[in-house]
Short mmCIF file of C-alpha atoms in Angstrom, two decimals:
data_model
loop_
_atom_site.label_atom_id
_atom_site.label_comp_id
_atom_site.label_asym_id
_atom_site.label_seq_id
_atom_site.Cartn_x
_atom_site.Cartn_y
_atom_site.Cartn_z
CA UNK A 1 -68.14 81.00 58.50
CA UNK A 2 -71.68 80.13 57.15
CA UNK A 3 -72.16 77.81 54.42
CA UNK A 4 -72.56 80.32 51.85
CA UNK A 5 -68.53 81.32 51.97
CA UNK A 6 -67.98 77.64 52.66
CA UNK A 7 -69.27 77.03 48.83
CA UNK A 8 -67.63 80.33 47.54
CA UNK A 9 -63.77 78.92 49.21
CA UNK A 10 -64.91 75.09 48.27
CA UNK A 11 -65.04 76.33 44.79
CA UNK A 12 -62.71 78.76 44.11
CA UNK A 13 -60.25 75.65 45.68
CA UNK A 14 -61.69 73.69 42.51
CA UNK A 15 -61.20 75.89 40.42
CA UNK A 16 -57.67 76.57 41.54
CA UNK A 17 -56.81 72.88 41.41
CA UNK A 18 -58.30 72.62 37.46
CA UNK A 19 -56.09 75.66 36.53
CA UNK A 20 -53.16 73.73 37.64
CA UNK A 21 -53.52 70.69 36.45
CA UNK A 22 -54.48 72.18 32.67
CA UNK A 23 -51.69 74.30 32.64
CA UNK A 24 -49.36 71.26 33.86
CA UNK A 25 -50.90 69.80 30.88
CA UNK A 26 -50.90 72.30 28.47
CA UNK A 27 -47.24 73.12 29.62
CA UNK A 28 -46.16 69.28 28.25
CA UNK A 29 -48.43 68.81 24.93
CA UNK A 30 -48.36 72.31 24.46
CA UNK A 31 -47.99 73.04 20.28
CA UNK A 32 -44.89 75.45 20.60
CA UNK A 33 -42.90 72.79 22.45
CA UNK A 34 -40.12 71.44 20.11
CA UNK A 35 -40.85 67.92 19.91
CA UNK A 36 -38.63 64.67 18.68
CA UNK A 37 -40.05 61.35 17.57
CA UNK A 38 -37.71 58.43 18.60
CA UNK A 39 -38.11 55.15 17.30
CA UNK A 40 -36.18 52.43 19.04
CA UNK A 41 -36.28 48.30 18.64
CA UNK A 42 -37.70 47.15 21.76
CA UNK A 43 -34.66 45.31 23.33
CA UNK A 44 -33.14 48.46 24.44
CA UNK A 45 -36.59 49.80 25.53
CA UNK A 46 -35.25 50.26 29.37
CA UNK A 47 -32.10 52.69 28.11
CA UNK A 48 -33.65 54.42 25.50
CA UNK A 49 -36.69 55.37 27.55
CA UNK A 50 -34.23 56.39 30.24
CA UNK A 51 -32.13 58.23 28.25
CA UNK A 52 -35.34 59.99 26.49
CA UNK A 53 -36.67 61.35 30.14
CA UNK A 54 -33.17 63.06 31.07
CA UNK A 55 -33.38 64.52 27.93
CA UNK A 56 -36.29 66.16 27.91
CA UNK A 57 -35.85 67.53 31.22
CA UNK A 58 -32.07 68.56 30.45
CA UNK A 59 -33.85 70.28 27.00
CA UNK A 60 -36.85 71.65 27.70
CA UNK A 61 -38.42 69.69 24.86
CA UNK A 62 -40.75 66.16 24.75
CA UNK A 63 -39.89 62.92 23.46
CA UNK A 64 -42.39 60.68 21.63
CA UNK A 65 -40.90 57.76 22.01
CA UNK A 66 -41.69 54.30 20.46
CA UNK A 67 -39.98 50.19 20.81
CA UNK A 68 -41.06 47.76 18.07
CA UNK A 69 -38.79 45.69 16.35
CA UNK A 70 -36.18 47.46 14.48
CA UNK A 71 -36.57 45.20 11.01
CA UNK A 72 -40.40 46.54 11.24
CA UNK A 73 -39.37 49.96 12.14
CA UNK A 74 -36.71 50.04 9.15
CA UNK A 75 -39.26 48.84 7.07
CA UNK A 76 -41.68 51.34 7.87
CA UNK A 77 -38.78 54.32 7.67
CA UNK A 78 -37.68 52.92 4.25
CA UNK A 79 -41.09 52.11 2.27
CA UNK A 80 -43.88 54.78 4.04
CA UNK A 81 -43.28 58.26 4.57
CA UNK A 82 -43.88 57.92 8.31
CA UNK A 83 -40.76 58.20 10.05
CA UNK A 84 -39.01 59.47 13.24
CA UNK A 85 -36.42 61.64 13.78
CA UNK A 86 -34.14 59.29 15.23
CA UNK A 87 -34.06 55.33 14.70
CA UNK A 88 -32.23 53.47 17.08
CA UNK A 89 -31.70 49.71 16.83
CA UNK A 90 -29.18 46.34 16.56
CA UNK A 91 -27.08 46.64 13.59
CA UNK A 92 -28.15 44.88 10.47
CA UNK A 93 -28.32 45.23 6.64
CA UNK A 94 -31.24 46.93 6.64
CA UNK A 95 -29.58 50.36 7.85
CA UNK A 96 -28.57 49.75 4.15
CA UNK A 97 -31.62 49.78 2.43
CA UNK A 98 -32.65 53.39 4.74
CA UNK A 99 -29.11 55.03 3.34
CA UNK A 100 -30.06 53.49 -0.30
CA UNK A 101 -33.56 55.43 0.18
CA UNK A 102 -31.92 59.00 1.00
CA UNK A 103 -33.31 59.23 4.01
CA UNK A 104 -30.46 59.22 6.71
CA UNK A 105 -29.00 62.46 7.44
CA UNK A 106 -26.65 61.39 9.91
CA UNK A 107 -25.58 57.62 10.80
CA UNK A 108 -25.72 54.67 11.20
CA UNK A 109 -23.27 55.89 14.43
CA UNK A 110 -22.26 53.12 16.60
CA UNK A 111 -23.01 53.67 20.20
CA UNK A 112 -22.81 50.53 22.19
CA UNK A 113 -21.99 46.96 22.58
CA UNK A 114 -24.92 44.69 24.37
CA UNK A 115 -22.74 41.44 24.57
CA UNK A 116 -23.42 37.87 25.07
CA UNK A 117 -23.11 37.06 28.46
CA UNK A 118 -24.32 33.68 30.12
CA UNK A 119 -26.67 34.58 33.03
CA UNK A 120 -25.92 32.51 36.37
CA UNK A 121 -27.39 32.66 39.66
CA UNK A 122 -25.93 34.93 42.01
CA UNK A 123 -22.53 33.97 42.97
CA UNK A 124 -22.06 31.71 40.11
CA UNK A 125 -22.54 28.22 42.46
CA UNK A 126 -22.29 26.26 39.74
CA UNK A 127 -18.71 27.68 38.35
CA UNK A 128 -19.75 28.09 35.18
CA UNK A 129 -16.51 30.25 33.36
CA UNK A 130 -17.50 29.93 29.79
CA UNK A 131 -19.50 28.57 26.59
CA UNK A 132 -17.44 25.27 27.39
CA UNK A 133 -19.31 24.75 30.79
CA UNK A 134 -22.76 24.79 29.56
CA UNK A 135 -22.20 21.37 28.10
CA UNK A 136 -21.11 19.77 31.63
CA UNK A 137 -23.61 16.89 32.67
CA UNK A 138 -26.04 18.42 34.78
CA UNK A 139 -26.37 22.18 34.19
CA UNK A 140 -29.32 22.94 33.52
CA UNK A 141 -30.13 25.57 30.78
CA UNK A 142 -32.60 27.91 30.07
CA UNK A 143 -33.90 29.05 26.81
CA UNK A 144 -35.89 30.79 23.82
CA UNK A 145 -35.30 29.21 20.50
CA UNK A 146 -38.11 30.07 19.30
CA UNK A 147 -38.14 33.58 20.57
CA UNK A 148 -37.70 36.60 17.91
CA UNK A 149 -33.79 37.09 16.93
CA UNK A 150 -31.63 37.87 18.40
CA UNK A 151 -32.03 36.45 21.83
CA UNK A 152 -33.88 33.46 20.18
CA UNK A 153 -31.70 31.98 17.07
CA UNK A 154 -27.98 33.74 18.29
CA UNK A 155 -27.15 31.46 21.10
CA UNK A 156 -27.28 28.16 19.01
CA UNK A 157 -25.35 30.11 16.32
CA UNK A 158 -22.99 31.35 19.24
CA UNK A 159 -22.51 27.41 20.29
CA UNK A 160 -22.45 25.99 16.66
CA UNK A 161 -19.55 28.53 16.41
CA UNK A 162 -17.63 27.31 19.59
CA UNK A 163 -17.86 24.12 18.54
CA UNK A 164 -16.71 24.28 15.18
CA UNK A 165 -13.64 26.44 16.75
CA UNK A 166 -12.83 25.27 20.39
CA UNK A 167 -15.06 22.36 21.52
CA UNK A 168 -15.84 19.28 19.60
CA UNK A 169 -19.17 17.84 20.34
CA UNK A 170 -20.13 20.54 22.75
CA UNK A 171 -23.27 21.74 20.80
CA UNK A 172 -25.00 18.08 21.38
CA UNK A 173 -24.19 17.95 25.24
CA UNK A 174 -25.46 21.90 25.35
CA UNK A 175 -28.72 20.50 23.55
CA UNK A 176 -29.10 17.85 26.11
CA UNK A 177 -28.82 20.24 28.92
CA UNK A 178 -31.19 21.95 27.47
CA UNK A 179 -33.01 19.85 26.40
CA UNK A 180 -34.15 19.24 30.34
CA UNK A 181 -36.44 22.22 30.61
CA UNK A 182 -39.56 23.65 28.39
CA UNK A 183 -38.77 26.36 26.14
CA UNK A 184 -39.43 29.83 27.04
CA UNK A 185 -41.63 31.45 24.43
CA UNK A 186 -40.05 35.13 24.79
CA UNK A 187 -36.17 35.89 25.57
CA UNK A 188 -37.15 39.02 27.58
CA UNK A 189 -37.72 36.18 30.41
CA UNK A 190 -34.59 34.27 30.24
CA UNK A 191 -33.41 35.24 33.66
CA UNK A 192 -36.94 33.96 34.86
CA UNK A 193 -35.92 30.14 35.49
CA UNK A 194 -32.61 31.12 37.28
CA UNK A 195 -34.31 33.54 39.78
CA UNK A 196 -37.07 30.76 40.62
CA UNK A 197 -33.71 28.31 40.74
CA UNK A 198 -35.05 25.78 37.83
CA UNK A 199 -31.99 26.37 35.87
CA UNK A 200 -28.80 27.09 36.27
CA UNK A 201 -27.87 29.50 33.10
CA UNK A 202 -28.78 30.57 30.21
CA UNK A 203 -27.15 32.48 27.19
CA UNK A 204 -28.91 36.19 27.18
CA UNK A 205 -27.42 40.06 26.34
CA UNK A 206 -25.53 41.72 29.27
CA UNK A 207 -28.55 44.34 29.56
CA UNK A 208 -30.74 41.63 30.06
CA UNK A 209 -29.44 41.54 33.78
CA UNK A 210 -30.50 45.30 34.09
CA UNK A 211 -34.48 44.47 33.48
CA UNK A 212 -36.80 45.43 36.04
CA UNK A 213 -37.22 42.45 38.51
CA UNK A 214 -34.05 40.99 37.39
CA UNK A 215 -31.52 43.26 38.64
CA UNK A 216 -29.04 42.26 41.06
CA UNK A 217 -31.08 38.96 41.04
CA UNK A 218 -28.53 37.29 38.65
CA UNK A 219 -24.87 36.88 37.57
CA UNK A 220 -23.53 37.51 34.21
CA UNK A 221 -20.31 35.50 32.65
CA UNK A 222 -18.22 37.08 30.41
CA UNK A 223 -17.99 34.99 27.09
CA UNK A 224 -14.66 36.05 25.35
CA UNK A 225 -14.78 37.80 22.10
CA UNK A 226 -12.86 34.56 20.25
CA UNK A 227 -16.00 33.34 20.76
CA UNK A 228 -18.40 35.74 19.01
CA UNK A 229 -16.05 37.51 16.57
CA UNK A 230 -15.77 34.10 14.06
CA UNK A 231 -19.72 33.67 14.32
CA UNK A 232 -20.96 33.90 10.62
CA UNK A 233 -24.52 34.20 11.77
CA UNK A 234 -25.88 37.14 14.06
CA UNK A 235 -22.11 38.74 14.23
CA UNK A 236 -23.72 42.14 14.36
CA UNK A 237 -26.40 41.57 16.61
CA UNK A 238 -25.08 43.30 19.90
CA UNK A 239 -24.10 46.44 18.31
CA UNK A 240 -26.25 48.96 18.47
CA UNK A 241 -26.48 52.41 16.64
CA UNK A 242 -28.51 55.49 15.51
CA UNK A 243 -29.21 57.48 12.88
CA UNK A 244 -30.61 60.94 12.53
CA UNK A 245 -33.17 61.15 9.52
CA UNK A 246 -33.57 63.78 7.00
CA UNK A 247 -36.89 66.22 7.35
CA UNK A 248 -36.94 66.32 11.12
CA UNK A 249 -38.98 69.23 12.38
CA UNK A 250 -36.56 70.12 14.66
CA UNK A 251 -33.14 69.39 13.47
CA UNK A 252 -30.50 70.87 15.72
CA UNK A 253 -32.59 68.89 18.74
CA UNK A 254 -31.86 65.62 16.87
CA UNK A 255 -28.35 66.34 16.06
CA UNK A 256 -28.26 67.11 19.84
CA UNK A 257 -29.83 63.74 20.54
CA UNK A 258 -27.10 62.01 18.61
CA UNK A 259 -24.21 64.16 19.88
CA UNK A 260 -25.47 62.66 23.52
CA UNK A 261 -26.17 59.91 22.56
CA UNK A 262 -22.80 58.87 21.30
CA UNK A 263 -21.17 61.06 24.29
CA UNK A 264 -20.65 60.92 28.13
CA UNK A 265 -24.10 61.61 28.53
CA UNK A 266 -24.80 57.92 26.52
CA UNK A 267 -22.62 56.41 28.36
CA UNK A 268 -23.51 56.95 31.81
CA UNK A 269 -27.31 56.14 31.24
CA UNK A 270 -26.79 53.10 28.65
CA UNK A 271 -24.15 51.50 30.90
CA UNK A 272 -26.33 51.45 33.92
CA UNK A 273 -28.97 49.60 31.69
CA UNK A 274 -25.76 46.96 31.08
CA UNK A 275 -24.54 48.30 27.30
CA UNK A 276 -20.83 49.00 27.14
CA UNK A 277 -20.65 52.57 25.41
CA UNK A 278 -18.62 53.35 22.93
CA UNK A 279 -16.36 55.89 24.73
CA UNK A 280 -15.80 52.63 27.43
CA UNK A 281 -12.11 51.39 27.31
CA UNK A 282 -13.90 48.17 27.52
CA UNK A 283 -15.65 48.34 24.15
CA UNK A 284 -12.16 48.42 22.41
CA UNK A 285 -12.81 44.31 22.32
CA UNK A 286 -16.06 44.53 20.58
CA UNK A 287 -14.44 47.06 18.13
CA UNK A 288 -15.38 44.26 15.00
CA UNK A 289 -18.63 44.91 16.24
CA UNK A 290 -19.03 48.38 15.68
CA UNK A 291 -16.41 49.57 12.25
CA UNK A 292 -19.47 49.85 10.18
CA UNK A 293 -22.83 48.51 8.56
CA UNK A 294 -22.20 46.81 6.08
CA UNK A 295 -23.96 43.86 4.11
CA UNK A 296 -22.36 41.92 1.41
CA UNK A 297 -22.80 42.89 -2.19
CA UNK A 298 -23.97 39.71 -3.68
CA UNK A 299 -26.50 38.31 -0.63
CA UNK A 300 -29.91 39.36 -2.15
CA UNK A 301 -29.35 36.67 -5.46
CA UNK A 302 -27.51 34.46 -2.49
CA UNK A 303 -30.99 34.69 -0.75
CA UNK A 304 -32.92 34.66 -3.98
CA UNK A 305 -30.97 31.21 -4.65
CA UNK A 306 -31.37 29.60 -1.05
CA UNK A 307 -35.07 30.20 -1.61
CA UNK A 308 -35.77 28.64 -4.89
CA UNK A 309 -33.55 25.69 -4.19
CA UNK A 310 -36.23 25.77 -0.63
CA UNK A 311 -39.25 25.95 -2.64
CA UNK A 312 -38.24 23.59 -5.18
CA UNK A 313 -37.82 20.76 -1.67
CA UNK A 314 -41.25 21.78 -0.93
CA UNK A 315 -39.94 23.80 1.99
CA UNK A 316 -42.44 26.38 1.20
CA UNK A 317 -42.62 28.52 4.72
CA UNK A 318 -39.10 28.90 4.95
CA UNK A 319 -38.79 29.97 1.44
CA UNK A 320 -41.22 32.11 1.69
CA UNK A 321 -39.19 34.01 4.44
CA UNK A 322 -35.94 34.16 2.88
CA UNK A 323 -38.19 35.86 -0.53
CA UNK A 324 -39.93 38.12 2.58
CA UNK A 325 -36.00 38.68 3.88
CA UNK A 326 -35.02 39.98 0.56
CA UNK A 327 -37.32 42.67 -0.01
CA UNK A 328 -37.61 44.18 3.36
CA UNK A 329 -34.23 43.43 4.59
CA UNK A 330 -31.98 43.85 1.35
CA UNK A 331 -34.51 45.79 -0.48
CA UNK A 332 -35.65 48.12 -2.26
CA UNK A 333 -33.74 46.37 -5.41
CA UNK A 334 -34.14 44.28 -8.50
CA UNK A 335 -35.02 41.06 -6.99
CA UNK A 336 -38.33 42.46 -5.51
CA UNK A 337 -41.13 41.94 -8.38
CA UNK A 338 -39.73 38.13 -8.42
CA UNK A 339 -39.69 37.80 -4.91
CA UNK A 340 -43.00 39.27 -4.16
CA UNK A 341 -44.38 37.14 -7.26
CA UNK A 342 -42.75 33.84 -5.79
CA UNK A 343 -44.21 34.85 -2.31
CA UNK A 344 -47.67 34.67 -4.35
CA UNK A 345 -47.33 31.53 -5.89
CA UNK A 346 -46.46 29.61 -2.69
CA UNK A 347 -49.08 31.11 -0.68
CA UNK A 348 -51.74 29.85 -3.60
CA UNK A 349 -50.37 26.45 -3.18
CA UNK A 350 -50.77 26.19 0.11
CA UNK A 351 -54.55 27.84 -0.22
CA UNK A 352 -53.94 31.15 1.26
CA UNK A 353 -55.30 32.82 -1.64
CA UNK A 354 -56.44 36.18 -0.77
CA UNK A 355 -52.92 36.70 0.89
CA UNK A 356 -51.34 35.43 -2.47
CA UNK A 357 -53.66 37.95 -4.35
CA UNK A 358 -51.99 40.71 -2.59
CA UNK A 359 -48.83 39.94 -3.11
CA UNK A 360 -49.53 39.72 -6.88
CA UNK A 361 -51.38 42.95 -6.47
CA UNK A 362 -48.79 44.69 -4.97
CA UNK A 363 -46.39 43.17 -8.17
CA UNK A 364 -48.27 45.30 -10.24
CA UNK A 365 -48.76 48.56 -8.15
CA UNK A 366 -45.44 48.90 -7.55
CA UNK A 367 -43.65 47.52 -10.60
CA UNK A 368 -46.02 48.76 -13.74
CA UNK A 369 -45.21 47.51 -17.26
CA UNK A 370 -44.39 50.52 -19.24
CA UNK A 371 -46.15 49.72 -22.08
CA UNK A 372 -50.38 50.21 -21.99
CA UNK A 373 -51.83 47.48 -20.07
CA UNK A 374 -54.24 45.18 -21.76
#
């Protein structure tokens, strides 16, 4: 063969390879594939993308599919007209504030449980059984206080409650355990000091032990429901639920991604991510997790309240986030110009005046006078 058909095969080859790949990728953004935007908070990341892959394949369809924080994500699906088709996320009050906009057309559906579990090293050496353990002399324990709720702030409230209702004094001796090792600056890692065997446990979600590089590298301890049910503080945390939202482009797909969601189909992906599905005889113990999302009439003046008794002690940061908590938590509602215009005022004391300037803008943007303006 001389070199002239070696060009002519070399290129036709080329050309053949090109034509492949654009059709492979015209075949998956192509514009008359149905598509469904999923919006997820980012501690279920692992499932949901899971979960998102079998069903395109099963549909024929594509997934867009996003993890953020779910408050963000609420807030975005509640105040801007950019939203998904399906939000997916812990249970909280601001599912409320989404209803209260219109804007759900089915949900919030309870799907599954992701329960507190305290994550040992494999075979448990140390015997830890429960939340009573942790406060033994000697156990070392792991954690992210500071991390963003819930794995941060829910396992003090989890010990503050078993100490209140079981175990005298046991929230101190779990503080000086823990006190023995640096903090960990993001919960995702919690596991991370028991694999490398500089702690002993930690208090972390049951899908935590499903991570990538965690897996089968750690135990997790049951902790009874008499613990979490009484918690007054992150109760609802660990359940997690969906909603379908009005104006999706494709809305039988949704309704489809909901139906298997909350079905068999759910249940065998989420569990093997560590989430105990709804359909799972073993979620009948976390039922009080998962009756409903509710929020309590009166908390936005309760939180309006806290935060003017905080700002009148000078605690200025923290009252600025229980003014912040009201609006995009509990909101949209009555309390909002105030809060907004009280979020102002504290950032001008404390110099931050261009931030202050937009809240005050934003006062009267969204909540004109309705008489002329002078």
């Amino acid at each position: 063969m001389n070199r002239q058909r070696l060009l002519i095969v070399d290129g036709v080859l080329c050309a053949l390879v090109v034509l492949v790949v654009l059709g492979l990728l015209l075949a998956y953004n192509s514009p008359l594939q149905r598509t469904l935007v999923v919006w997820s908070c980012g501690g279920n990341f692992h499932g949901l993308e899971d979960f998102s892959r079998q069903f395109e394949r099963a549909h024929g369809c594509r997934v867009r599919y996003t993890a953020a924080p779910v408050e963000y994500l609420l807030e975005r699906a509640v105040f801007t007209k950019v939203q998904p088709d399906i939000l997916v996320g812990r249970a909280g009050p601001g599912w409320v504030a989404l209803d209260k906009a219109g804007k759900i057309e089915r949900g919030p559906s309870f799907f599954a449980a992701d329960p507190y579990v305290i994550l040992v090293a494999p075979g448990n050496p140390m015997g830890i059984t429960g939340p009573a353990d942790l406060g033994k002399e000697g156990i070392r324990i792991a954690g992210a206080r500071h991390a963003m709720r819930p794995k941060g702030k829910c396992a003090g409230h989890l010990m503050e409650t078993a100490t209140r209702r079981f175990h005298p004094g046991l929230d101190e001796m779990w503080e000086n355990n823990a006190g023995t090792l640096g903090e960990l600056r993001c919960g995702r890692h919690l596991a991370d000091p028991i694999i490398r065997k500089q702690a002993d446990a930690a208090i972390g979600y049951l899908s935590l032990t499903t991570y990538p590089g965690v897996r089968g590298k750690v135990d997790a301890v049951p902790v009874a429901a008499r613990y979490i049910k009484p918690m007054t503080a992150c109760k609802a945390t660990v359940g997690q639920c969906l909603c379908v939202l009005k104006g999706a482009q494709h809305p039988d797909l949704a309704l489809q991604f909901h139906h298997e969601l909350t079905g068999d189909v759910g249940r065998r992906v989420m569990e093997h991510h560590g989430y105990i599905h709804i359909t799972s005889p073993q979620a009948k113990q976390y039922g009080f997790l998962m009756r409903g999302v509710q929020v309590p009439r009166r908390m936005p003046p309760w939180q309006v309240h806290l935060a003017d008794l905080l700002a009148a002690d000078g605690i200025k940061q923290e009252a600025v986030r229980r003014y912040l908590t009201v609006i995009h938590v509990f909101g949209p509602g009555e309390h909002d110009a105030y809060c907004r215009y009280r979020v102002g005022e504290l950032l001008a004391e404390t110099e931050r005046v261009r931030q202050a300037t937009g809240q005050w803008r934003r006062v009267v943007r969204d909540f004109p006078r309705p008489n002329p303006q002078e």
